[in-house]
Tab-separated table of C-alpha atoms in Angstrom:
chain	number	residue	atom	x	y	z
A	75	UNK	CA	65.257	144.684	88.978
A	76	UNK	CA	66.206	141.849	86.314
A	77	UNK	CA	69.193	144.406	85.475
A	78	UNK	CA	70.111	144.720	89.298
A	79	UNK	CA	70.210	140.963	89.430
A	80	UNK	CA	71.926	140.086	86.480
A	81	UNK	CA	74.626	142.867	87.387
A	82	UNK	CA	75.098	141.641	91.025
A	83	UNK	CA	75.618	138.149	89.444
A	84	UNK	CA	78.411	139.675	87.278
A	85	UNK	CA	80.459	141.201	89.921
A	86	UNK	CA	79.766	138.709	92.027
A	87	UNK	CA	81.807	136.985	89.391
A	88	UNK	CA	84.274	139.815	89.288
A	89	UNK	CA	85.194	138.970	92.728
A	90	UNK	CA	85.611	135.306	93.189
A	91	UNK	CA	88.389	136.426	89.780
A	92	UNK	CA	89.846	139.047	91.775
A	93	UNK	CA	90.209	136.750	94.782
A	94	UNK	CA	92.013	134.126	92.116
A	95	UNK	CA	94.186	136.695	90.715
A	96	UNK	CA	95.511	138.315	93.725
A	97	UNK	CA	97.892	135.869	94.620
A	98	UNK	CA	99.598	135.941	91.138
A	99	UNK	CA	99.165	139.711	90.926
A	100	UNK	CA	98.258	141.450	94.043
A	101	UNK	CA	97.799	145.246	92.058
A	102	UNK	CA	95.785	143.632	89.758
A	103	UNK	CA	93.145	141.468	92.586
A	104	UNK	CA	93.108	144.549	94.664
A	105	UNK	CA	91.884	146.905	91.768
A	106	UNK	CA	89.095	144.478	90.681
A	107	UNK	CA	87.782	143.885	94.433
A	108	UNK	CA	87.861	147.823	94.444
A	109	UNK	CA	85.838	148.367	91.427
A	110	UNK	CA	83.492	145.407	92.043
A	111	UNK	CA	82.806	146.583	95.536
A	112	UNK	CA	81.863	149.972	93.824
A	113	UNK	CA	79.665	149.017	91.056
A	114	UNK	CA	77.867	146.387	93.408
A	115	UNK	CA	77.700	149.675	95.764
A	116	UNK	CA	76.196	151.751	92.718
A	117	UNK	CA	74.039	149.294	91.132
A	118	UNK	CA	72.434	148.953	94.739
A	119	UNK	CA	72.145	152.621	95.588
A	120	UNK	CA	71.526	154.107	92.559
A	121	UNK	CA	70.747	157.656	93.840
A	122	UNK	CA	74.177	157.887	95.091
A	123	UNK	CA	75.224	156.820	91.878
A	124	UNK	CA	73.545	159.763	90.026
A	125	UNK	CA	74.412	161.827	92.460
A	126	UNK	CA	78.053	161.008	92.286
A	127	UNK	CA	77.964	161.275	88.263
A	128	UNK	CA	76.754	164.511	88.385
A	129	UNK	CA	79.644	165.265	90.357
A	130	UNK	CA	81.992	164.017	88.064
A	131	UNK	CA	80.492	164.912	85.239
A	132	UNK	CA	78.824	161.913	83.444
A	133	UNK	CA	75.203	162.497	82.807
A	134	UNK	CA	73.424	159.638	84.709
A	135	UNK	CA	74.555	157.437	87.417
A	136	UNK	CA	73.471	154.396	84.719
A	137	UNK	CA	76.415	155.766	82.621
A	138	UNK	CA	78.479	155.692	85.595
A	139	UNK	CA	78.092	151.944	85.982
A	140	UNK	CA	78.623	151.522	82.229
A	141	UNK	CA	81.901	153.305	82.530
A	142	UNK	CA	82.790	151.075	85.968
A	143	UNK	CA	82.417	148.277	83.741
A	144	UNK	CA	84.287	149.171	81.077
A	145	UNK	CA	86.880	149.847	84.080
A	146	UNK	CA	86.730	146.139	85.044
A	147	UNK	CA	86.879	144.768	81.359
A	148	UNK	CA	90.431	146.738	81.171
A	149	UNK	CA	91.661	145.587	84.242
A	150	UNK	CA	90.960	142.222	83.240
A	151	UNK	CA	92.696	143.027	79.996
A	152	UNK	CA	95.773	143.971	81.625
A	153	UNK	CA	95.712	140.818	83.721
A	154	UNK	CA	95.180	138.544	81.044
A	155	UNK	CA	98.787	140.456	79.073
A	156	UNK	CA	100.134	139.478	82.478
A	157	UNK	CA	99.483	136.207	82.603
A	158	UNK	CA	100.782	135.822	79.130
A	159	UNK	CA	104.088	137.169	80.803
A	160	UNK	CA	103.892	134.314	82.706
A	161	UNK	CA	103.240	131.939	80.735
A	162	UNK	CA	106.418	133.111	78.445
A	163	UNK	CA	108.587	133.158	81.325
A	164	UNK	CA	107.804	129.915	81.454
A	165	UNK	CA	108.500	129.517	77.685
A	166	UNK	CA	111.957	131.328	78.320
A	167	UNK	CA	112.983	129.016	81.059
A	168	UNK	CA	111.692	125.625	79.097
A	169	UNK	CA	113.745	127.070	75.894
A	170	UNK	CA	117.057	128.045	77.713
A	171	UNK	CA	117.100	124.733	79.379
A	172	UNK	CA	117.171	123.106	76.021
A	173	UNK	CA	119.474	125.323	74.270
A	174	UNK	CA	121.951	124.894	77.098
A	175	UNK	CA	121.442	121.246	77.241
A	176	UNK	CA	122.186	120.892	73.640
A	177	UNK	CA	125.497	123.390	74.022
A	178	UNK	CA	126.795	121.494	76.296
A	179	UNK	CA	126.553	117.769	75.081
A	180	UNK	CA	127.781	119.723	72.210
A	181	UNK	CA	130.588	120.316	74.011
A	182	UNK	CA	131.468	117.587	75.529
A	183	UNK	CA	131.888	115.953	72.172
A	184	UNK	CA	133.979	118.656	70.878
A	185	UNK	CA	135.638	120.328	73.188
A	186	UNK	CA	137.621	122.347	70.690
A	187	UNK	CA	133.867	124.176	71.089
A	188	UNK	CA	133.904	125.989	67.770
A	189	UNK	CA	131.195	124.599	65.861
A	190	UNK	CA	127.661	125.750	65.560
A	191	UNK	CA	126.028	123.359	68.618
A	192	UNK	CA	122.292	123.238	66.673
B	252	UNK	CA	146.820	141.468	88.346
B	253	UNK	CA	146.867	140.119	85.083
B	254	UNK	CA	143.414	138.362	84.016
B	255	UNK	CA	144.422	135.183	81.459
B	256	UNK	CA	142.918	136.032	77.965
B	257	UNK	CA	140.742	132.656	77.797
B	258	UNK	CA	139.435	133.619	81.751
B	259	UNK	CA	137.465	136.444	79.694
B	260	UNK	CA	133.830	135.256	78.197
B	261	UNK	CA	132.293	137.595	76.099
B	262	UNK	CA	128.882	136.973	75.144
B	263	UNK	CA	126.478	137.984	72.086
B	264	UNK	CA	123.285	137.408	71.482
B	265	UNK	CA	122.741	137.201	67.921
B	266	UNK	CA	119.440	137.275	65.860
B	267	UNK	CA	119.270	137.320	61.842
B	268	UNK	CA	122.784	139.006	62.087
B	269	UNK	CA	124.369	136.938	59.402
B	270	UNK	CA	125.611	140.070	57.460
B	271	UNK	CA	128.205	141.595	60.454
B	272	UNK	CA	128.164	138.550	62.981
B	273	UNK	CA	131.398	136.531	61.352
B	274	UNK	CA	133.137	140.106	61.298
B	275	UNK	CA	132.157	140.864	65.128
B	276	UNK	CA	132.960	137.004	66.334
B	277	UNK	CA	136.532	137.369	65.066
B	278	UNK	CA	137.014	140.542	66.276
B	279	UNK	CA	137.024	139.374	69.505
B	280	UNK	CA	138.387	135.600	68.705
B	281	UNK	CA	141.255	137.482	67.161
B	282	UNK	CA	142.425	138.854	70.575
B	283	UNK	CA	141.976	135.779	72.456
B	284	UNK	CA	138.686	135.827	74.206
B	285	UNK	CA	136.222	132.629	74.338
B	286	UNK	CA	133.133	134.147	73.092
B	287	UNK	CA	129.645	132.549	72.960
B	288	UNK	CA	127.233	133.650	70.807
B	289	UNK	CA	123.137	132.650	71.281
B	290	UNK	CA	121.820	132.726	68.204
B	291	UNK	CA	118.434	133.566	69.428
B	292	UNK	CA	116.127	131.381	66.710
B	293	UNK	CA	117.665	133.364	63.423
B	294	UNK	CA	116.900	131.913	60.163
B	295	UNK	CA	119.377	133.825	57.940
B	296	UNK	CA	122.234	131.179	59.123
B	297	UNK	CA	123.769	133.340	62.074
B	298	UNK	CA	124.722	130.480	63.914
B	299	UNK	CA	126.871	128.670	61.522
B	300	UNK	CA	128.392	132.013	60.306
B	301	UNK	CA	129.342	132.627	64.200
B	302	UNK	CA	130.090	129.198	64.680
B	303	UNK	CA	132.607	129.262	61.629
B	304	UNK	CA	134.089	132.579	62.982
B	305	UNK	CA	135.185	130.794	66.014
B	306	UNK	CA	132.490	131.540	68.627
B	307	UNK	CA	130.760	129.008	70.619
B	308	UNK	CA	126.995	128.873	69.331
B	309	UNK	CA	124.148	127.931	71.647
B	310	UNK	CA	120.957	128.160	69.684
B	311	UNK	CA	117.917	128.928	70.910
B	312	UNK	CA	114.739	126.834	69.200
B	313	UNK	CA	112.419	129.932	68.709
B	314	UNK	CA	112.620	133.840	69.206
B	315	UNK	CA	112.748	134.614	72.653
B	316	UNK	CA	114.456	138.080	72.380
B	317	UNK	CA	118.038	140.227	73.074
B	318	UNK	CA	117.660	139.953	77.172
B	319	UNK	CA	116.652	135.835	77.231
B	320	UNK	CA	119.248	135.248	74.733
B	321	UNK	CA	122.149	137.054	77.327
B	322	UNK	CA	120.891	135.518	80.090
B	323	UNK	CA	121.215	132.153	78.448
B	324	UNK	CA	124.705	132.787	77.581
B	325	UNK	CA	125.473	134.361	81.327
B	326	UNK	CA	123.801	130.822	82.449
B	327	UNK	CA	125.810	128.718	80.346
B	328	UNK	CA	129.089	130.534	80.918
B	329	UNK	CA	128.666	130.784	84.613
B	330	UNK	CA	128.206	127.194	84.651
B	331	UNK	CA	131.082	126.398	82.341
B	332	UNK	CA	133.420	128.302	84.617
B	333	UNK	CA	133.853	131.547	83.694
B	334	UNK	CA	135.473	134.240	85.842
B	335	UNK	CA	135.072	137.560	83.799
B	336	UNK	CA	132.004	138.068	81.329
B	337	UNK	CA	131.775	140.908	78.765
B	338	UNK	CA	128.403	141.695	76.960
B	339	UNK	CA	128.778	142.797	73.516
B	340	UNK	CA	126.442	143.881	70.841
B	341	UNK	CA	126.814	141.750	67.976
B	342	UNK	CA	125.514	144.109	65.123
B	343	UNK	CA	129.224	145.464	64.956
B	344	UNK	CA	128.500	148.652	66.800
B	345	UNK	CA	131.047	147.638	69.316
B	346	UNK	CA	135.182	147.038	69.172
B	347	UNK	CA	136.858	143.956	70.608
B	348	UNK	CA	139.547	146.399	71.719
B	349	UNK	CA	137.771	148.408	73.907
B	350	UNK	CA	137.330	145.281	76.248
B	351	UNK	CA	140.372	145.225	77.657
B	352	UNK	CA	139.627	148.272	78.801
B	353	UNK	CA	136.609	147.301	80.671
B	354	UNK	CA	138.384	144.129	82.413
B	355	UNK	CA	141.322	146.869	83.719
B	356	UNK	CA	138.651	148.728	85.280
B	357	UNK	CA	137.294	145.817	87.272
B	358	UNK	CA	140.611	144.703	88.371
B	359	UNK	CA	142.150	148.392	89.211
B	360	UNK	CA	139.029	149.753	90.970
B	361	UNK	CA	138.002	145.726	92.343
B	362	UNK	CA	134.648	146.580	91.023
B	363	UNK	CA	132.537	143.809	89.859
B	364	UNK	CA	130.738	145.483	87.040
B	365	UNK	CA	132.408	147.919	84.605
B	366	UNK	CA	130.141	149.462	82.264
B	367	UNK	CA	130.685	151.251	78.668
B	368	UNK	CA	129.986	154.948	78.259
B	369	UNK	CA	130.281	156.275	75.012
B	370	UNK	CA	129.919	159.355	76.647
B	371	UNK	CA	133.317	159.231	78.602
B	372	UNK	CA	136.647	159.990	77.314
B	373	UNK	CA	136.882	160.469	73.565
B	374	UNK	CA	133.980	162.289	71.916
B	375	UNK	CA	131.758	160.034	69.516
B	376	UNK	CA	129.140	161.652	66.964
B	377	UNK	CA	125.868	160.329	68.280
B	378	UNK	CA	123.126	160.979	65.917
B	379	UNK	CA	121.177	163.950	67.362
B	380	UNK	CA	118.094	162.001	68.004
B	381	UNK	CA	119.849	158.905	69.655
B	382	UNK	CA	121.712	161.574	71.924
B	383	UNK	CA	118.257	163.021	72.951
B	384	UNK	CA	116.415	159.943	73.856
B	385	UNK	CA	119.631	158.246	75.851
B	386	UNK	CA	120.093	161.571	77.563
B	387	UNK	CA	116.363	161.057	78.867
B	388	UNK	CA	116.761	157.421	78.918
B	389	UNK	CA	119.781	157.764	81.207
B	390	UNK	CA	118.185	160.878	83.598
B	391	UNK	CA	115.093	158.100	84.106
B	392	UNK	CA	117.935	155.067	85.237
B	393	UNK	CA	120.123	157.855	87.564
B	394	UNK	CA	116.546	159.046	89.216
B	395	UNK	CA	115.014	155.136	89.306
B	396	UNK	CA	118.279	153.331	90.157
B	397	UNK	CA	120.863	155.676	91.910
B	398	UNK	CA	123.465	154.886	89.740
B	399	UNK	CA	125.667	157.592	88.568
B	400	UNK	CA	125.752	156.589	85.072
B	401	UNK	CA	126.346	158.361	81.951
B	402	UNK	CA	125.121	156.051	79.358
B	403	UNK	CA	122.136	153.732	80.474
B	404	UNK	CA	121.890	151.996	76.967
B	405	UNK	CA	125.272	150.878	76.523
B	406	UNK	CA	125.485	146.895	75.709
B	407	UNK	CA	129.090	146.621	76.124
B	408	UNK	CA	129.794	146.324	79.786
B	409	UNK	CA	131.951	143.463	81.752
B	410	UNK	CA	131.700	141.574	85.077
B	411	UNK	CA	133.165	139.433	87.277
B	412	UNK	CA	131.639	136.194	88.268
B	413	UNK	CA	129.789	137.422	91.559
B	414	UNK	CA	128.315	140.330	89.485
B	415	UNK	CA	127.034	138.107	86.693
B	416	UNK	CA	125.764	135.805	89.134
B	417	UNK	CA	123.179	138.496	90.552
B	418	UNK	CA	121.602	139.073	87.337
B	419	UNK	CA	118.897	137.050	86.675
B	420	UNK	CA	117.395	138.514	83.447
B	421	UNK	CA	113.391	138.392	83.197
B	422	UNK	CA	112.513	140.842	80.623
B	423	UNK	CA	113.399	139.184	77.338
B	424	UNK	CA	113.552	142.240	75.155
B	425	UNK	CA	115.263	145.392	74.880
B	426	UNK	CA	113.908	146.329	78.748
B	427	UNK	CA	116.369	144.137	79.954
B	428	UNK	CA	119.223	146.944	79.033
B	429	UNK	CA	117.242	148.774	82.276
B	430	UNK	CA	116.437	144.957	84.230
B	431	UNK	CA	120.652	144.847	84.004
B	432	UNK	CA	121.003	148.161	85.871
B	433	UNK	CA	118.365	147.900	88.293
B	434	UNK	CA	119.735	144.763	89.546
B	435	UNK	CA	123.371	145.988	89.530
B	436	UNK	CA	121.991	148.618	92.030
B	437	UNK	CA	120.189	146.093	94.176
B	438	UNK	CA	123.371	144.139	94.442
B	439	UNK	CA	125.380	146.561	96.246
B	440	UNK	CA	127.988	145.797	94.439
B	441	UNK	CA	130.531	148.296	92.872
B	442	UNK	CA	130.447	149.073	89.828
B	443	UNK	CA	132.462	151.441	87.449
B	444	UNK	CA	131.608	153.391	84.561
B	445	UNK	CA	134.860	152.873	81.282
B	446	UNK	CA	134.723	155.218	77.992
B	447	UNK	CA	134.518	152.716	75.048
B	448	UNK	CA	133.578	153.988	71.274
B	449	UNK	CA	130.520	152.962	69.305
B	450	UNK	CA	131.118	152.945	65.931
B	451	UNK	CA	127.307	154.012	64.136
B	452	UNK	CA	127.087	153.112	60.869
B	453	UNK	CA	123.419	152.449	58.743
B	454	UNK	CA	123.304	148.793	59.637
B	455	UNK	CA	123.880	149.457	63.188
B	456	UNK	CA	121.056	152.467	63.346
B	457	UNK	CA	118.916	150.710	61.822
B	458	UNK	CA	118.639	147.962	64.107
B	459	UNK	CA	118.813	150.593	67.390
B	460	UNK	CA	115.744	152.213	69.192
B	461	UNK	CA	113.483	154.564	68.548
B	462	UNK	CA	111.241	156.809	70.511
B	463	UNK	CA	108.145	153.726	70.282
B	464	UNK	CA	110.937	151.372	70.992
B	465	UNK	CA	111.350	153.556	74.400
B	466	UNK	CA	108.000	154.249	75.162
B	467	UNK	CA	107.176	150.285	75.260
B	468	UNK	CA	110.639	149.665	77.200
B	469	UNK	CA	109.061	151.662	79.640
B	470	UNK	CA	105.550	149.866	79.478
B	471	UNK	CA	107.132	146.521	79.703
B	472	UNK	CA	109.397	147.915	83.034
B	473	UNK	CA	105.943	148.634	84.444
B	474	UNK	CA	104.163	145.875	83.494
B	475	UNK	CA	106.852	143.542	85.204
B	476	UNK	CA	106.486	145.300	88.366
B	477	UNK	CA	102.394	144.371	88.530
B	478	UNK	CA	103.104	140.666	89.245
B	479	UNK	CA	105.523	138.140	90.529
């Protein structure tokens, strides 16, 4: 029961993320809610969950909830390289505004424009 | 129509490239063309060796990689007036007299993008491997894009300034030689396809792509599409 409660906690968690995330990265939000949904499902109704291992082929429906988690931990991977994206888009913009900034005050003081405008 | 010699931008993005890049600059300086070169953070002193060749050197404070670099020089040249941009590898793979024959082909077909094929026209020895993985690269862009294209990888291509104002570069590395293409078919605008020659040499191939390069070209295409 104490493992039920702890786990329900934890995707409870899952989903207030996925509910963040999905406006940055729709696939991403979606995919969590899905798994979430499932494990909370499984760890609930853990018949089903043996039932549907044996299915699949995974021993016991415990291992299937192990494996849905390590499911959510690589989803949340994968968001996390995304938001790095982001973040150096952000970089990228910052950087070019600079560098063209600098060019052209470079410019402007020699118009000739063949010196290095560091 | 005859397009003006100093209407015609063409733009490098440079990094650690002093060995070739004073070479390359005044290839193209020698013909006439105002060309821009971002060094993109180098520390080997690209940007005064450009500079000193003649090109106009925008510098960017760290490494931000081959497609932020070109976008910063389509930025700045768009903004400085420019009315035909070439891109043009600056590792020396590329000649400054095959760009005339890229601006023809945008005024005689009134195409706004012309892009290189070293696959057209005269034949060039491309390594065997770098033949293989472009002829996959470019099946991928013909099925994902629609364009009839012969050479997807091809840096030397030229535009006019609608075209280069519809691409809006977001994946900073080598995945923006695909970005370029995908947004050239979004456009709707035309495009063309001109035979240029790369010259290969062990300087050149050794900066190129490999099979890994490819493989995470691809990832980062996908992993642009999972968010906004």
């Amino acid at each position: 029961m104490i493992a039920q409660l702890l786990l329900t906690a934890m995707l409870f968690a899952i989903l207030l993320y996925a509910t963040m995330t999905y406006r940055q990265a729709p696939i991403i939000g979606l995919l969590s809610v899905a798994a979430a949904f499932g494990g909370l499902y499984f760890v609930w109704v853990p018949s089903h969950a043996t039932r549907l291992a044996e299915l699949v082929g995974i021993g016991r429906g415990v291992d299937l909830i192990l494996y849905i988690w390590v499911g959510i931990s690589l989803i949340m991977l994968l968001n996390l390289h995304l938001k790095l994206r982001s973040q150096l888009e952000l970089i990228t913009l910052l950087a070019r505004k600079i560098a063209i900034a600098d060019a052209v005050r470079s410019l402007r003081l020699d118009p000739e424009g063949t010196r290095d405008m560091c | 129509m005859e397009v003006p010699l100093h209407d015609v931008w063409v733009l490098m993005a440079a990094y650690n490239e002093a060995a070739v890049i004073a070479g390359v600059v005044a290839d193209a300086r020698a013909i006439g063309y105002r060309v821009v070169v971002v060094d993109d953070g180098s520390q080997d002193g690209t940007g005064a060796l450009a500079a000193g060749a003649g090109a106009l050197v925008i510098r960017h404070p760290i490494n931000l990689g081959q497609g932020a670099a070109l976008q910063t020089a389509l930025d700045f040249s768009l903004a400085e007036g420019a009315q035909f941009i070439v891109t043009f590898d600056a590792d020396g793979q590329h000649r400054g007299s095959d760009i005339a024959g890229l601006i023809d082909a945008l005024v005689r077909h009134r195409a706004d993008f012309a892009l290189g094929s070293r696959f057209l026209g005269r034949p060039t020895s491309v390594p065997p491997s770098r033949r293989l993985l472009l002829r996959v690269a470019t099946w991928f862009t013909r099925a994902t894009t629609g364009l009839a294209i012969t050479d997807s990888h091809n840096g030397l291509r030229a535009m006019t300034r609608r075209g280069a104002g519809c691409i809006h570069l977001r994946q900073n590395r080598m995945a923006h030689a695909s970005e370029i293409l995908h947004q050239i078919a979004d456009s709707g605008l035309k495009y063309v396809e001109t035979p240029v020659t790369i010259h290969y040499n062990a300087y050149s191939l050794a900066k190129g792509q490999s099979l890994i390069d490819a493989l995470l070209i691809l990832l980062d295409l996908f992993a642009r599409r999972l968010h906004r």
